[in-house]
């Protein structure tokens, strides 16, 4: 869920210390300067679970490891969320989903509105939670009893100068770095962050048919190169024999 494929880039290595002529360089193999994450959109799969969230756009969910401090942010496109023991929306690993204001999103299990002087003050725990709805703009609405509905937070999304350069830490989680730029947390839809689809998950953006075709092409190129090397070896043996 939410997996982003990686693509390796290659560069020629030249031996600059060996001169075989004016302007000539001797090849010395190939290196892999970087492996980039490809952040293209994956297909959406309907699940029907309200807390399964998919992003249509370039934003990423921002997660917070409360045991490691406020600066320990992680980013993901995997929207398989649930409610933890504190009542906060979180991942299965326990990372809390940050709101657009940088705080956890708490859904109280029991509540009722307390109004004093015409203003809403909070909950007193009298009415049980009956439902949760998450809007395309990220607004999380909790229903208590037949009529009382409260917006308890808004799912935050982060964007980057270059999301393809984020550092992968495994389990579909990423960290920001100087090359990717710092994550800009804000509301969905705004500034091209994308909208939220509740009851759906984004699948991997890897196309198995395309990957198999590329693998066959690479095998053919390798086989051709091997035959050329074999022919060259036979020619050298004949000359030396």
PDB file of C-alpha atoms in Angstrom, residues 102-237:
ATOM      1  CA  UNK A 102       0.853  20.078  13.510  1.00  0.00           C
ATOM      2  CA  UNK A 103      -1.091  18.360  16.305  1.00  0.00           C
ATOM      3  CA  UNK A 104      -2.476  14.806  16.688  1.00  0.00           C
ATOM      4  CA  UNK A 105      -6.106  14.295  15.630  1.00  0.00           C
ATOM      5  CA  UNK A 106      -8.084  12.978  18.606  1.00  0.00           C
ATOM      6  CA  UNK A 107     -11.530  11.380  18.292  1.00  0.00           C
ATOM      7  CA  UNK A 108     -13.093  11.139  21.786  1.00  0.00           C
ATOM      8  CA  UNK A 109     -15.023   7.854  22.239  1.00  0.00           C
ATOM      9  CA  UNK A 110     -17.698   9.519  24.362  1.00  0.00           C
ATOM     10  CA  UNK A 111     -18.684  13.174  24.284  1.00  0.00           C
ATOM     11  CA  UNK A 112     -21.328  15.836  24.259  1.00  0.00           C
ATOM     12  CA  UNK A 113     -21.179  19.498  23.495  1.00  0.00           C
ATOM     13  CA  UNK A 114     -20.956  21.878  26.420  1.00  0.00           C
ATOM     14  CA  UNK A 115     -22.154  25.383  25.566  1.00  0.00           C
ATOM     15  CA  UNK A 116     -21.497  28.275  27.922  1.00  0.00           C
ATOM     16  CA  UNK A 117     -22.254  31.906  27.085  1.00  0.00           C
ATOM     17  CA  UNK A 118     -23.100  30.908  23.542  1.00  0.00           C
ATOM     18  CA  UNK A 119     -19.690  29.333  22.842  1.00  0.00           C
ATOM     19  CA  UNK A 120     -18.689  25.683  22.509  1.00  0.00           C
ATOM     20  CA  UNK A 121     -16.291  24.677  25.305  1.00  0.00           C
ATOM     21  CA  UNK A 122     -15.752  20.947  24.924  1.00  0.00           C
ATOM     22  CA  UNK A 123     -17.060  17.515  25.856  1.00  0.00           C
ATOM     23  CA  UNK A 124     -18.244  16.003  29.122  1.00  0.00           C
ATOM     24  CA  UNK A 125     -18.358  12.319  28.091  1.00  0.00           C
ATOM     25  CA  UNK A 126     -22.112  11.719  28.161  1.00  0.00           C
ATOM     26  CA  UNK A 127     -22.861  10.542  24.596  1.00  0.00           C
ATOM     27  CA  UNK A 128     -21.077   7.721  22.772  1.00  0.00           C
ATOM     28  CA  UNK A 129     -19.395   8.156  19.410  1.00  0.00           C
ATOM     29  CA  UNK A 130     -21.704   7.011  16.597  1.00  0.00           C
ATOM     30  CA  UNK A 131     -19.707   7.750  13.461  1.00  0.00           C
ATOM     31  CA  UNK A 132     -16.721   9.408  11.778  1.00  0.00           C
ATOM     32  CA  UNK A 133     -16.565  11.101   8.388  1.00  0.00           C
ATOM     33  CA  UNK A 134     -13.443  12.459   6.683  1.00  0.00           C
ATOM     34  CA  UNK A 135     -14.073  15.034   3.961  1.00  0.00           C
ATOM     35  CA  UNK A 136     -11.984  15.554   0.775  1.00  0.00           C
ATOM     36  CA  UNK A 137     -10.475  18.681   2.356  1.00  0.00           C
ATOM     37  CA  UNK A 138      -9.239  16.552   5.282  1.00  0.00           C
ATOM     38  CA  UNK A 139     -11.843  17.669   7.833  1.00  0.00           C
ATOM     39  CA  UNK A 140     -12.513  14.916  10.410  1.00  0.00           C
ATOM     40  CA  UNK A 141     -16.112  15.040  11.653  1.00  0.00           C
ATOM     41  CA  UNK A 142     -17.186  12.981  14.674  1.00  0.00           C
ATOM     42  CA  UNK A 143     -20.879  12.273  15.340  1.00  0.00           C
ATOM     43  CA  UNK A 144     -22.294  11.779  18.845  1.00  0.00           C
ATOM     44  CA  UNK A 145     -25.857  10.630  19.256  1.00  0.00           C
ATOM     45  CA  UNK A 146     -28.353  11.318  16.476  1.00  0.00           C
ATOM     46  CA  UNK A 147     -27.528  14.975  15.790  1.00  0.00           C
ATOM     47  CA  UNK A 148     -24.335  16.284  17.368  1.00  0.00           C
ATOM     48  CA  UNK A 149     -21.486  16.544  14.845  1.00  0.00           C
ATOM     49  CA  UNK A 150     -18.157  18.189  15.612  1.00  0.00           C
ATOM     50  CA  UNK A 151     -15.073  18.843  13.486  1.00  0.00           C
ATOM     51  CA  UNK A 152     -12.255  17.439  15.638  1.00  0.00           C
ATOM     52  CA  UNK A 153      -9.367  18.261  13.289  1.00  0.00           C
ATOM     53  CA  UNK A 154      -8.134  18.361   9.717  1.00  0.00           C
ATOM     54  CA  UNK A 155      -5.675  15.851   8.246  1.00  0.00           C
ATOM     55  CA  UNK A 156      -2.443  17.620   7.292  1.00  0.00           C
ATOM     56  CA  UNK A 157      -0.423  17.007   4.115  1.00  0.00           C
ATOM     57  CA  UNK A 158       3.180  17.999   3.444  1.00  0.00           C
ATOM     58  CA  UNK A 159       4.858  18.936   0.163  1.00  0.00           C
ATOM     59  CA  UNK A 160       8.546  19.202  -0.709  1.00  0.00           C
ATOM     60  CA  UNK A 161      10.829  20.939  -3.156  1.00  0.00           C
ATOM     61  CA  UNK A 162      11.630  17.462  -4.585  1.00  0.00           C
ATOM     62  CA  UNK A 163       9.774  14.547  -2.991  1.00  0.00           C
ATOM     63  CA  UNK A 164      11.743  12.104  -5.185  1.00  0.00           C
ATOM     64  CA  UNK A 165      14.848  12.816  -3.080  1.00  0.00           C
ATOM     65  CA  UNK A 166      13.343  11.940   0.326  1.00  0.00           C
ATOM     66  CA  UNK A 167      15.329   9.446   2.401  1.00  0.00           C
ATOM     67  CA  UNK A 168      13.622   6.060   2.663  1.00  0.00           C
ATOM     68  CA  UNK A 169      13.705   4.483   6.140  1.00  0.00           C
ATOM     69  CA  UNK A 170      11.658   1.379   5.284  1.00  0.00           C
ATOM     70  CA  UNK A 171       8.002   0.395   5.779  1.00  0.00           C
ATOM     71  CA  UNK A 172       6.896   3.061   3.248  1.00  0.00           C
ATOM     72  CA  UNK A 173       8.247   5.785   5.552  1.00  0.00           C
ATOM     73  CA  UNK A 174      10.484   8.678   4.532  1.00  0.00           C
ATOM     74  CA  UNK A 175      12.469  11.469   6.171  1.00  0.00           C
ATOM     75  CA  UNK A 176      13.253  14.881   4.783  1.00  0.00           C
ATOM     76  CA  UNK A 177      16.834  15.928   4.007  1.00  0.00           C
ATOM     77  CA  UNK A 178      18.580  19.024   2.601  1.00  0.00           C
ATOM     78  CA  UNK A 179      18.180  17.767  -0.975  1.00  0.00           C
ATOM     79  CA  UNK A 180      14.436  17.092  -0.730  1.00  0.00           C
ATOM     80  CA  UNK A 181      13.769  20.292   1.181  1.00  0.00           C
ATOM     81  CA  UNK A 182      11.804  20.708   4.387  1.00  0.00           C
ATOM     82  CA  UNK A 183       8.228  19.469   4.460  1.00  0.00           C
ATOM     83  CA  UNK A 184       5.626  22.228   4.166  1.00  0.00           C
ATOM     84  CA  UNK A 185       2.688  21.086   6.291  1.00  0.00           C
ATOM     85  CA  UNK A 186      -0.738  22.493   5.513  1.00  0.00           C
ATOM     86  CA  UNK A 187      -4.334  21.779   4.575  1.00  0.00           C
ATOM     87  CA  UNK A 188      -5.264  19.363   1.756  1.00  0.00           C
ATOM     88  CA  UNK A 189      -6.294  20.844  -1.602  1.00  0.00           C
ATOM     89  CA  UNK A 190      -4.469  24.113  -0.801  1.00  0.00           C
ATOM     90  CA  UNK A 191      -1.257  24.791  -2.805  1.00  0.00           C
ATOM     91  CA  UNK A 192      -1.580  21.599  -4.819  1.00  0.00           C
ATOM     92  CA  UNK A 193      -1.289  19.212  -1.866  1.00  0.00           C
ATOM     93  CA  UNK A 194      -4.102  17.068  -3.243  1.00  0.00           C
ATOM     94  CA  UNK A 195      -7.420  15.938  -1.832  1.00  0.00           C
ATOM     95  CA  UNK A 196      -8.267  13.121   0.557  1.00  0.00           C
ATOM     96  CA  UNK A 197     -10.284  10.036  -0.412  1.00  0.00           C
ATOM     97  CA  UNK A 198     -11.768   8.345   2.659  1.00  0.00           C
ATOM     98  CA  UNK A 199     -12.514   4.621   2.351  1.00  0.00           C
ATOM     99  CA  UNK A 200      -9.731   4.044  -0.168  1.00  0.00           C
ATOM    100  CA  UNK A 201      -6.012   3.223  -0.257  1.00  0.00           C
ATOM    101  CA  UNK A 202      -3.376   4.105  -2.814  1.00  0.00           C
ATOM    102  CA  UNK A 203      -1.746   1.033  -4.301  1.00  0.00           C
ATOM    103  CA  UNK A 204       1.845   0.656  -5.454  1.00  0.00           C
ATOM    104  CA  UNK A 205       2.821   2.710  -8.503  1.00  0.00           C
ATOM    105  CA  UNK A 206       4.807  -0.255  -9.861  1.00  0.00           C
ATOM    106  CA  UNK A 207       3.394  -1.677 -13.113  1.00  0.00           C
ATOM    107  CA  UNK A 208       4.338  -5.375 -13.170  1.00  0.00           C
ATOM    108  CA  UNK A 209       3.852  -5.666 -16.943  1.00  0.00           C
ATOM    109  CA  UNK A 210       6.166  -2.726 -17.571  1.00  0.00           C
ATOM    110  CA  UNK A 211       8.755  -4.045 -15.114  1.00  0.00           C
ATOM    111  CA  UNK A 212       8.757  -7.479 -16.771  1.00  0.00           C
ATOM    112  CA  UNK A 213       9.227  -5.876 -20.193  1.00  0.00           C
ATOM    113  CA  UNK A 214      12.165  -3.826 -18.863  1.00  0.00           C
ATOM    114  CA  UNK A 215      13.682  -6.944 -17.279  1.00  0.00           C
ATOM    115  CA  UNK A 216      13.484  -8.852 -20.580  1.00  0.00           C
ATOM    116  CA  UNK A 217      15.089  -5.896 -22.366  1.00  0.00           C
ATOM    117  CA  UNK A 218      17.923  -5.795 -19.810  1.00  0.00           C
ATOM    118  CA  UNK A 219      18.468  -9.556 -20.137  1.00  0.00           C
ATOM    119  CA  UNK A 220      18.703  -9.270 -23.924  1.00  0.00           C
ATOM    120  CA  UNK A 221      21.219  -6.410 -23.638  1.00  0.00           C
ATOM    121  CA  UNK A 222      23.294  -8.403 -21.147  1.00  0.00           C
ATOM    122  CA  UNK A 223      23.207 -11.483 -23.359  1.00  0.00           C
ATOM    123  CA  UNK A 224      24.301  -9.431 -26.376  1.00  0.00           C
ATOM    124  CA  UNK A 225      27.177  -7.887 -24.438  1.00  0.00           C
ATOM    125  CA  UNK A 226      28.261 -11.327 -23.231  1.00  0.00           C
ATOM    126  CA  UNK A 227      28.382 -12.649 -26.820  1.00  0.00           C
ATOM    127  CA  UNK A 228      30.477  -9.646 -27.905  1.00  0.00           C
ATOM    128  CA  UNK A 229      32.954 -10.269 -25.092  1.00  0.00           C
ATOM    129  CA  UNK A 230      33.104 -13.952 -25.967  1.00  0.00           C
ATOM    130  CA  UNK A 231      33.765 -13.156 -29.645  1.00  0.00           C
ATOM    131  CA  UNK A 232      36.486 -10.682 -28.660  1.00  0.00           C
ATOM    132  CA  UNK A 233      38.140 -13.302 -26.443  1.00  0.00           C
ATOM    133  CA  UNK A 234      38.126 -15.854 -29.271  1.00  0.00           C
ATOM    134  CA  UNK A 235      39.675 -13.323 -31.688  1.00  0.00           C
ATOM    135  CA  UNK A 236      42.478 -12.535 -29.191  1.00  0.00           C
ATOM    136  CA  UNK A 237      43.194 -16.238 -28.671  1.00  0.00           C
TER     137      UNK A 237
END
